[in-house]
CSV table of C-alpha atoms in Angstrom, one decimal:
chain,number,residue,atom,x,y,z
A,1,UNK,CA,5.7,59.5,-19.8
A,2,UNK,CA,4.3,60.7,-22.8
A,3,UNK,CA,3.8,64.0,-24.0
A,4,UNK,CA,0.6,64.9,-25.8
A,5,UNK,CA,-0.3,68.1,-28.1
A,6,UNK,CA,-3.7,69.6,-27.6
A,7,UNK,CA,-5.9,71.0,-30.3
A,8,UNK,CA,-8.4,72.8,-28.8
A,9,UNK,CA,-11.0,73.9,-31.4
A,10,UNK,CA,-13.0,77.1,-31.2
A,11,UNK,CA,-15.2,78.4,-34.0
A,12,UNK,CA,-13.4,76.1,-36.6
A,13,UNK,CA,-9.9,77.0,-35.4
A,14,UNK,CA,-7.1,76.0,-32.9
A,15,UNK,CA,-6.7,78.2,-30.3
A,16,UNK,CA,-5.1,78.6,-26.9
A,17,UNK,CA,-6.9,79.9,-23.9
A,18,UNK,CA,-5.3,81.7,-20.7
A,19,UNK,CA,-6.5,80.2,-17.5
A,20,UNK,CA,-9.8,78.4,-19.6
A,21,UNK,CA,-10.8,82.1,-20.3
A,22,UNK,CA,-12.8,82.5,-23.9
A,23,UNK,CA,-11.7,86.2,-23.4
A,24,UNK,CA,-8.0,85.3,-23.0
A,25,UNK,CA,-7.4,83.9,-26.6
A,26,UNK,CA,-3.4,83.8,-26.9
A,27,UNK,CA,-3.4,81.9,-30.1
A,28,UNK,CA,-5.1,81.0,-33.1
A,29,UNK,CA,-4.7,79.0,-36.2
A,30,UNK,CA,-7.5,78.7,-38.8
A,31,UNK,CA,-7.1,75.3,-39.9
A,32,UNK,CA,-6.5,72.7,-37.4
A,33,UNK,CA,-5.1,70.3,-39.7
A,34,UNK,CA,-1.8,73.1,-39.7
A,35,UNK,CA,-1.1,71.8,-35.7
A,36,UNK,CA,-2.1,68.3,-37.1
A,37,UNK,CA,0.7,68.0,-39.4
A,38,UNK,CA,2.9,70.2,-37.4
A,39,UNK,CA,2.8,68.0,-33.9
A,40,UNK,CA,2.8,64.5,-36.0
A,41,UNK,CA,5.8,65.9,-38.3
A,42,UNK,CA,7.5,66.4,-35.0
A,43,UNK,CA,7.4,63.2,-33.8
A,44,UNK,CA,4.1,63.0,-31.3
A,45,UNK,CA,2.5,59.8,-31.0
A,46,UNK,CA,-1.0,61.1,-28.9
A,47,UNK,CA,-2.8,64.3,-29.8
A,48,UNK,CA,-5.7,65.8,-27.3
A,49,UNK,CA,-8.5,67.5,-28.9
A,50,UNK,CA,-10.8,69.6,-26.8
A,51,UNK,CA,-14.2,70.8,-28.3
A,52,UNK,CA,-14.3,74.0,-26.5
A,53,UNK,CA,-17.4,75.4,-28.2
A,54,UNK,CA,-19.4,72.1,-27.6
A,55,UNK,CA,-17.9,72.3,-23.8
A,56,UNK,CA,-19.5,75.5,-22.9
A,57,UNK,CA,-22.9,74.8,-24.8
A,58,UNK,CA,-21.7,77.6,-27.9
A,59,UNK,CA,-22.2,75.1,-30.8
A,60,UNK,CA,-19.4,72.6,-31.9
A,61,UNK,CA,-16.6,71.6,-33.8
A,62,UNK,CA,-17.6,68.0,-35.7
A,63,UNK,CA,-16.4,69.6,-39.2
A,64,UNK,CA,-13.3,70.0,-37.8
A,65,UNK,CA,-13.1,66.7,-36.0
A,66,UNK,CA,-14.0,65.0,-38.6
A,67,UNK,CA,-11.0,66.4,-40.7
A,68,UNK,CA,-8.6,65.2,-38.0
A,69,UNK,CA,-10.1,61.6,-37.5
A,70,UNK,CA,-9.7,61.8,-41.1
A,71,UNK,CA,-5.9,62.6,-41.5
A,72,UNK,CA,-4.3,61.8,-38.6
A,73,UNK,CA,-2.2,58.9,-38.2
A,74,UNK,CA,-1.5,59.5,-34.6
A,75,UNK,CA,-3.7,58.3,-31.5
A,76,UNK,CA,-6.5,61.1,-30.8
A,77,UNK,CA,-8.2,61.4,-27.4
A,78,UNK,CA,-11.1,63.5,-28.3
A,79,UNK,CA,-13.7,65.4,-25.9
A,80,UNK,CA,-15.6,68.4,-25.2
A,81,UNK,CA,-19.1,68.5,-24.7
A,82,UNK,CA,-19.5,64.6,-24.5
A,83,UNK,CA,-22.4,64.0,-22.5
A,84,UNK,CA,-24.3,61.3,-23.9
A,85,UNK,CA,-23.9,57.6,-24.6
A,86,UNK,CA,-24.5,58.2,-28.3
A,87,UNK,CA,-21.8,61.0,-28.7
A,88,UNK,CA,-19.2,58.9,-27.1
A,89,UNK,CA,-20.4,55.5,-29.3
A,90,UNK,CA,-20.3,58.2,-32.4
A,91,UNK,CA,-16.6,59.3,-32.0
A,92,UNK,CA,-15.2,55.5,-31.4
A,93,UNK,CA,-17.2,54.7,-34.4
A,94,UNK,CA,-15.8,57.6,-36.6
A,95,UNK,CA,-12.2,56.7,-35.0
A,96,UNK,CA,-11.1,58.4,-31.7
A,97,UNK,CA,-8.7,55.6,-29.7
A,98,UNK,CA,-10.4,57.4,-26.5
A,99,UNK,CA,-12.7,59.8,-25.9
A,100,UNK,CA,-12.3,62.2,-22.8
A,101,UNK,CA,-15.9,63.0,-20.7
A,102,UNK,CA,-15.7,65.0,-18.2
A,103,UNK,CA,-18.8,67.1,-16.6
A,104,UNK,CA,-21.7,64.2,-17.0
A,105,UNK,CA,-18.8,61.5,-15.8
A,106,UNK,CA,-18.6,63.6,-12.8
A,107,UNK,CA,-21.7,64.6,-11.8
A,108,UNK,CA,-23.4,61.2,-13.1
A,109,UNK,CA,-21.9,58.0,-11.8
A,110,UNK,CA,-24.5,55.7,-13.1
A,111,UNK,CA,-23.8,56.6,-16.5
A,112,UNK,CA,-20.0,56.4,-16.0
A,113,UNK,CA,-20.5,52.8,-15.2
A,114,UNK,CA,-22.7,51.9,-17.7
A,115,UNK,CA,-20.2,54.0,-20.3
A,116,UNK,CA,-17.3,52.2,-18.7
A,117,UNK,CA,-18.9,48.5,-19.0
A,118,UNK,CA,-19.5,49.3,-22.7
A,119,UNK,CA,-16.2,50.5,-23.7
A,120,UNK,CA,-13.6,49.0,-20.6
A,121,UNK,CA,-10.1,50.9,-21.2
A,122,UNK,CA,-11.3,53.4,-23.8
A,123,UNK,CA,-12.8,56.1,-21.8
A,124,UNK,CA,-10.5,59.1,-20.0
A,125,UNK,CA,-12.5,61.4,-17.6
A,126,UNK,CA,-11.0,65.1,-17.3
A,127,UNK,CA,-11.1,66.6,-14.0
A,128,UNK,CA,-10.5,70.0,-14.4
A,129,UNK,CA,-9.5,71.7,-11.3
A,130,UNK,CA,-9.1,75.1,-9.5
A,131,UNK,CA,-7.6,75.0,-5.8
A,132,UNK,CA,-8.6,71.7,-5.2
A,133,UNK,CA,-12.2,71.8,-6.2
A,134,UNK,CA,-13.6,70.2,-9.4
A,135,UNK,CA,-15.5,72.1,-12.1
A,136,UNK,CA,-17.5,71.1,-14.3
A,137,UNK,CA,-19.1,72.7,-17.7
A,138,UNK,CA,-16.2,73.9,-19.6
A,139,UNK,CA,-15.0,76.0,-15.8
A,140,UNK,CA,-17.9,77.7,-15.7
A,141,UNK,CA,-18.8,76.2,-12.2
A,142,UNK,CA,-16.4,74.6,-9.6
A,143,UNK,CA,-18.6,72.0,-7.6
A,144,UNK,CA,-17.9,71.2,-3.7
A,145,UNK,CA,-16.3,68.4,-4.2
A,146,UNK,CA,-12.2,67.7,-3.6
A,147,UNK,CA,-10.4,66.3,-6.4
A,148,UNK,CA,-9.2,63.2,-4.1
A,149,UNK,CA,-12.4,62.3,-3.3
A,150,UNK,CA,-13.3,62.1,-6.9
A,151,UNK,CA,-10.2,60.1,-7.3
A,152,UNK,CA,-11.9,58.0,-4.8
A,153,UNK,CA,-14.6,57.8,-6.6
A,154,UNK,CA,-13.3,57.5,-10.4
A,155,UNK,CA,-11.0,54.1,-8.9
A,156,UNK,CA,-13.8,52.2,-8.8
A,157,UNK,CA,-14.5,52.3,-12.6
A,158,UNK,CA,-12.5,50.8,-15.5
A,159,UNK,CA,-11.3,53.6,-17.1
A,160,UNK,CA,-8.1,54.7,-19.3
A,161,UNK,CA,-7.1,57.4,-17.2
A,162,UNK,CA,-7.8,60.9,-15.5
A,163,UNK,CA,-6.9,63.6,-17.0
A,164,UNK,CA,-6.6,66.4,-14.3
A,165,UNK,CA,-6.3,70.0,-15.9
A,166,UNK,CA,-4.9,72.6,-12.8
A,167,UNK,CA,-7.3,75.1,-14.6
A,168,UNK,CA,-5.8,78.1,-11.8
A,169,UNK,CA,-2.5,78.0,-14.4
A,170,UNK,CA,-4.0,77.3,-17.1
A,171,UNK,CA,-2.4,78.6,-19.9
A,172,UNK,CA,0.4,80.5,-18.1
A,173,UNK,CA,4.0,78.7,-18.2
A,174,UNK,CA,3.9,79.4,-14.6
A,175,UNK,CA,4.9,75.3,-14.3
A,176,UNK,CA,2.5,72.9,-13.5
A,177,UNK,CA,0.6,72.9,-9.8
A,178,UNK,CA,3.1,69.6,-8.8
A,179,UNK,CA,1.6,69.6,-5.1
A,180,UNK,CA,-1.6,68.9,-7.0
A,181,UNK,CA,-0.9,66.2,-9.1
A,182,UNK,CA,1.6,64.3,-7.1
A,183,UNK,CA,-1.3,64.2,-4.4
A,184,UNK,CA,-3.5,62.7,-7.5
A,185,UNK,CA,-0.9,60.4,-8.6
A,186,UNK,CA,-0.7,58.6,-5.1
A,187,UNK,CA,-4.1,58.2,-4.7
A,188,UNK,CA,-5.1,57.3,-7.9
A,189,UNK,CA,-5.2,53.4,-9.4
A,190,UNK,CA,-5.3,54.6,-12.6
A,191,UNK,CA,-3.3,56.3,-15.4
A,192,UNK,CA,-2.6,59.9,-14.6
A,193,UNK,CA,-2.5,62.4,-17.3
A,194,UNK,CA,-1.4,65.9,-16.6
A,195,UNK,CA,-2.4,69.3,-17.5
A,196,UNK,CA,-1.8,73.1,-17.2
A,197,UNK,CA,1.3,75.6,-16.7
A,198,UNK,CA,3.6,73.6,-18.4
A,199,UNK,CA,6.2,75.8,-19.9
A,200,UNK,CA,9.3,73.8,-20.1
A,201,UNK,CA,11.3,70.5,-20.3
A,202,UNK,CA,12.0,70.6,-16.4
A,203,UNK,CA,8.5,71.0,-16.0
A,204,UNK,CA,8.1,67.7,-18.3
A,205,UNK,CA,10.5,65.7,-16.3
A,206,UNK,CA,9.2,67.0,-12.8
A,207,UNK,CA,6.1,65.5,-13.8
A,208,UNK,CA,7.6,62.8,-15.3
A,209,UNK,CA,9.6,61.6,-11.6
A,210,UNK,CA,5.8,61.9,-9.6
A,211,UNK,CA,4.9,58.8,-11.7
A,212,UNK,CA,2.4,60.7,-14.6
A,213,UNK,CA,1.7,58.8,-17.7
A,214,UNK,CA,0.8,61.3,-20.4
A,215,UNK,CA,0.9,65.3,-19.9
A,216,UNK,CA,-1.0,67.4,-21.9
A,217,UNK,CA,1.0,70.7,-23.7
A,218,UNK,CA,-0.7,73.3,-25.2
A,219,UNK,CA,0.7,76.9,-24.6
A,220,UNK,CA,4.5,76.3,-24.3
A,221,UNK,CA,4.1,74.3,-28.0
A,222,UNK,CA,2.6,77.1,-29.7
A,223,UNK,CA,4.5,79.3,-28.6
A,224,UNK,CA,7.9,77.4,-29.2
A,225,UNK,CA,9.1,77.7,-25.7
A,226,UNK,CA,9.1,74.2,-26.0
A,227,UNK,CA,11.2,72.4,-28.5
A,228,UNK,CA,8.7,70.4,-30.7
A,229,UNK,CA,11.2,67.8,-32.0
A,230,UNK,CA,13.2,67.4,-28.8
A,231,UNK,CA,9.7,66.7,-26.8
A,232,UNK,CA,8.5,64.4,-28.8
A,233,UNK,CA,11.8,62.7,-28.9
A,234,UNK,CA,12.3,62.6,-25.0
A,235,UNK,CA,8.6,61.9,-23.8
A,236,UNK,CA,7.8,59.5,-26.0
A,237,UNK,CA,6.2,56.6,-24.0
């Protein structure tokens, strides 16, 4: 398993969000390229960048992602906000190894497909999550529709993986909701990349035994509960 960073940009910045809440803002650093060099001096291999602003329709953060496609020497997953063809063929083109779609992916298969034909093995679709259900539109609506059914749905496209954020811990370091993914993990055909409540190494490697390829860390980095150096070091691939 490997364990992946997240950026998540707001307004220019880095920032951490409690439970995917703009009005729970735990952390913030003004230049991005700071948590670039910090996370790639440690040793991580795969970053995750979020455009949270171009998520939740509030403007967007291409300054900023240009900077890190620009200096970063580490694999980038990039999303936020990607809901058109052109968006997604504009951050391959300017460098991102994938790029993560989530709300259109969901609630458009026809344009998954045709997304997925175009670039086979380069595409990662976040399913962000609370109880069960999926939302959509940076949380700011949870559809009807059960995460395993989506699974169902997603394993019938070639895709890099699903990323699946437990959005309910969000944030916390409560640990990470393992009845949820495990129940991904075994129904899923694809990679499985994990998200949300992570706030230590057990956490990591309780993940890591349920068969999860990559897990997203954002809280317990920035706020050194989590050892940068041994992370990288022990979650590597």
């Amino acid at each position: 398993m490997i364990a992946i960073p997240a950026i998540d940009l707001r307004g220019g910045a880095c920032v951490q969000l409690v439970g995917g809440s703009f009005a729970d803002e735990k952390v913030r650093i003004a230049d991005p390229l700071t948590a670039l060099a910090q996370w790639e001096e440690a040793g991580f291999r795969r970053l995750h960048v979020v455009d949270l602003d171009a998520a939740t329709d509030r403007g967007d953060n291409r300054t900023a992602i240009d900077a890190l496609l620009g200096d970063a020497t580490s694999v980038l997953q990039i999303g936020g906000g990607v809901r058109t063809t052109e968006h997604l063929d504009d951050l391959l083109s300017r460098g991102a190894q994938y790029v993560v779609v989530g709300t259109r992916a969901i609630e458009d298969v026809d344009w998954l497909r045709d997304v997925t034909s175009r670039y086979p093995g380069r595409v990662i679709v976040a399913a962000d999550v609370r109880e069960r259900r999926v939302s959509v539109r940076g949380w700011k609506k949870t559809l009807d529709l059960n995460i395993l059914d989506a699974i169902d749905t997603l394993n019938d496209f070639d895709i890099a993986g699903v990323l699946v954020t437990a959005v309910h811990v969000e944030g916390q370091m409560k640990g990470p909701d393992l009845g949820l993914i495990g129940d991904v993990v075994e129904r899923a055909e694809c990679h499985v990349i994990a998200s949300g409540g992570i706030s230590n190494a057990d956490d990591l490697r309780a993940l890591q035994s349920l068969g999860v390829h990559g897990a997203v860390i954002g809280m317990a980095l920035y706020t050194g509960a989590l050892d940068p150096r041994a992370t990288a070091a022990e979650f590597s691939e």
